[in-house]
XYZ file of C-alpha atoms in Angstrom:
213
model
C 8.220 9.457 -28.534
C 5.060 9.979 -26.445
C 6.922 10.321 -23.144
C 5.613 12.970 -20.771
C 6.034 14.216 -17.221
C 3.455 13.821 -14.474
C 3.557 15.113 -10.931
C 1.495 14.058 -7.960
C 1.209 12.347 -4.584
C 1.785 8.684 -3.690
C -1.634 7.797 -2.242
C -1.190 4.126 -1.422
C 1.384 1.960 0.284
C 4.296 1.299 -2.112
C 4.123 -2.242 -3.550
C 7.723 -3.472 -3.233
C 8.761 -6.229 -5.652
C 12.114 -7.945 -6.286
C 13.361 -5.510 -8.923
C 10.980 -2.559 -8.756
C 8.343 -0.701 -6.764
C 4.798 -0.036 -7.980
C 3.343 3.291 -6.874
C -0.198 4.608 -7.136
C 0.196 8.264 -8.016
C -2.630 10.771 -7.580
C -1.820 13.016 -10.535
C -1.984 16.804 -10.087
C -0.202 18.075 -13.189
C 0.843 16.712 -16.564
C 3.405 18.217 -18.916
C 4.081 17.629 -22.602
C 4.787 20.907 -24.380
C 3.197 22.866 -21.552
C 2.268 22.127 -17.953
C -1.410 21.837 -17.048
C -3.575 20.563 -14.212
C -4.770 16.958 -14.370
C -6.469 14.394 -12.162
C -6.721 10.627 -11.864
C -4.544 7.800 -10.550
C -1.631 6.307 -12.508
C 0.262 3.130 -11.616
C 3.962 3.863 -12.068
C 6.849 1.401 -11.832
C 10.087 2.794 -10.412
C 13.469 1.329 -9.343
C 13.786 -0.222 -5.855
C 16.252 2.461 -4.799
C 16.015 5.072 -3.529
C 12.878 3.989 -1.598
C 9.826 6.239 -1.951
C 7.440 6.650 0.970
C 3.670 6.906 1.138
C 2.563 10.540 0.851
C 5.649 11.662 -1.078
C 5.351 14.201 -3.888
C 6.826 12.652 -7.024
C 7.661 13.822 -10.526
C 7.726 10.929 -13.005
C 8.839 10.857 -16.645
C 7.974 8.057 -19.054
C 5.459 6.571 -21.470
C 1.839 6.689 -20.359
C -0.030 3.626 -21.625
C -3.083 1.464 -21.038
C -2.639 -1.595 -18.783
C -1.814 -4.884 -20.499
C -4.458 -7.542 -21.138
C -3.226 -11.137 -21.104
C -4.882 -14.240 -22.568
C -6.016 -15.617 -19.232
C -6.100 -12.407 -17.179
C -7.205 -8.833 -17.822
C -4.831 -6.601 -15.898
C -6.736 -3.687 -17.410
C -10.001 -4.742 -15.751
C -8.198 -5.540 -12.494
C -6.779 -2.004 -12.261
C -10.017 -0.422 -13.509
C -11.807 -1.807 -10.450
C -9.326 0.243 -8.393
C -9.908 3.385 -10.444
C -6.639 3.097 -12.411
C -6.713 3.334 -16.215
C -3.103 4.255 -17.087
C 0.349 2.883 -16.292
C 3.902 4.145 -16.619
C 6.586 1.443 -16.568
C 10.306 2.059 -15.950
C 9.588 5.653 -15.037
C 12.342 8.090 -14.161
C 11.365 9.682 -10.870
C 12.317 12.559 -8.654
C 11.036 13.071 -5.118
C 9.951 16.672 -4.498
C 9.088 18.787 -1.487
C 5.513 19.774 -0.736
C 2.121 18.393 0.228
C -0.928 17.542 -1.852
C -2.962 20.428 -3.270
C -6.267 18.738 -2.448
C -7.411 19.063 1.192
C -8.846 15.534 1.414
C -5.666 14.006 0.025
C -3.607 15.957 2.591
C -5.928 14.750 5.357
C -5.697 11.156 4.152
C -1.899 11.283 4.106
C -1.799 12.913 7.544
C -3.947 10.118 9.047
C -2.492 7.112 7.206
C 1.217 8.005 7.155
C 1.982 7.364 10.876
C -0.035 4.120 10.761
C 1.912 2.839 7.752
C 5.175 3.972 9.381
C 4.248 1.833 12.401
C 3.591 -1.082 10.039
C 7.018 -0.674 8.406
C 8.653 -0.615 11.837
C 6.756 -3.766 12.861
C 7.784 -5.638 9.702
C 11.404 -4.552 10.102
C 11.408 -5.729 13.733
C 9.892 -9.116 12.779
C 12.425 -9.706 10.001
C 15.314 -8.804 12.332
C 14.033 -11.128 15.057
C 13.069 -14.216 13.028
C 15.027 -15.955 10.246
C 13.592 -16.562 6.778
C 11.134 -17.873 5.801
C 9.653 -17.727 9.318
C 9.942 -13.933 9.505
C 8.166 -13.430 6.184
C 5.457 -15.908 7.192
C 4.837 -14.110 10.509
C 4.592 -10.781 8.643
C 2.012 -12.372 6.355
C -0.069 -13.857 9.156
C -0.024 -10.738 11.354
C -0.034 -7.949 8.772
C -1.099 -9.533 5.489
C 2.251 -8.827 3.789
C 2.952 -11.747 1.468
C 5.475 -10.107 -0.877
C 8.424 -11.379 1.199
C 7.180 -14.980 1.392
C 9.293 -17.228 -0.888
C 7.546 -18.391 -4.055
C 8.151 -22.033 -3.094
C 6.262 -21.546 0.179
C 3.410 -19.687 -1.546
C 3.126 -22.561 -4.059
C 2.998 -25.033 -1.166
C 0.106 -23.054 0.367
C -1.738 -23.057 -2.967
C -1.222 -26.793 -3.566
C -2.439 -27.698 -0.075
C -5.322 -25.218 -0.126
C -4.015 -23.311 2.914
C -3.411 -19.873 1.350
C -6.016 -18.445 3.736
C -3.429 -18.707 6.518
C -1.814 -15.455 5.385
C -5.107 -13.678 4.583
C -6.241 -11.125 7.147
C -9.818 -11.942 8.133
C -12.380 -11.628 10.895
C -10.363 -14.011 13.065
C -7.473 -11.519 13.280
C -9.885 -8.665 13.919
C -11.562 -10.630 16.736
C -8.194 -11.224 18.432
C -7.246 -7.526 18.249
C -10.658 -6.379 19.518
C -10.646 -8.969 22.308
C -7.151 -8.139 23.562
C -7.664 -4.367 23.505
C -11.114 -4.444 25.124
C -9.965 -6.890 27.837
C -6.869 -4.790 28.578
C -8.601 -1.420 28.809
C -11.701 -2.706 30.575
C -9.549 -2.973 33.689
C -8.409 0.636 33.367
C -11.501 2.411 32.043
C -15.244 1.880 31.800
C -16.593 -0.754 29.417
C -17.871 1.913 27.013
C -14.393 3.492 26.752
C -12.818 0.062 26.354
C -15.162 -0.749 23.442
C -14.432 2.640 21.834
C -10.675 2.007 22.087
C -11.176 -1.496 20.651
C -13.002 -0.019 17.638
C -10.146 2.458 17.098
C -7.607 -0.381 17.394
C -9.511 -2.452 14.811
C -9.624 0.531 12.445
C -5.851 1.111 12.804
C -5.076 -2.597 12.419
C -7.269 -2.826 9.301
C -5.298 -0.020 7.662
C -1.989 -1.612 8.675
C -3.117 -4.935 7.187
C -4.109 -3.334 3.872
C -7.895 -3.085 4.426
C -8.559 -5.973 2.058
C -12.066 -7.267 1.380
C -11.572 -10.258 3.707
């Protein structure tokens, strides 16, 4: 049994799936026979409940292993491009008290956590207001969240070549910048309005996942 215990900070938005949640854990310590400092990011898979938030300190127990490589897809290479070289599936987890040891990680969590909380609130409000699959589709178009979109609808997008509808791109950014600058230009000077538009674009980009598009 090569199971071990790792402890660290959730440094990315939890990836919620049907039966589990994938977490990117910035490792601070690792324990086998003795506890010692460690560093690096591990992808851990945990149960859906209880939910674990971004920025939480987590202790996880399980088997640490290299990502799987399939015949037609290298999951190992995919994760390596994100700086992840180890995974821990079906981990047993415990949420702990305390912040990150590293200053820059603490700063990152402090800045991103309220933005991601706003995103969660927005998604929850959309799903309460609109029925499925319309609610999931609106969440995808506005915030780039496609995990709630039914597989049948995603297949329909792929078959018709319209998957770009739910991809956040420059078009969304232009709308956000235009609305914010037009709104605040009436209240402040044009320079302040442009500054606020840049801040709004930055916040929106984080909320939408800051993808390459």
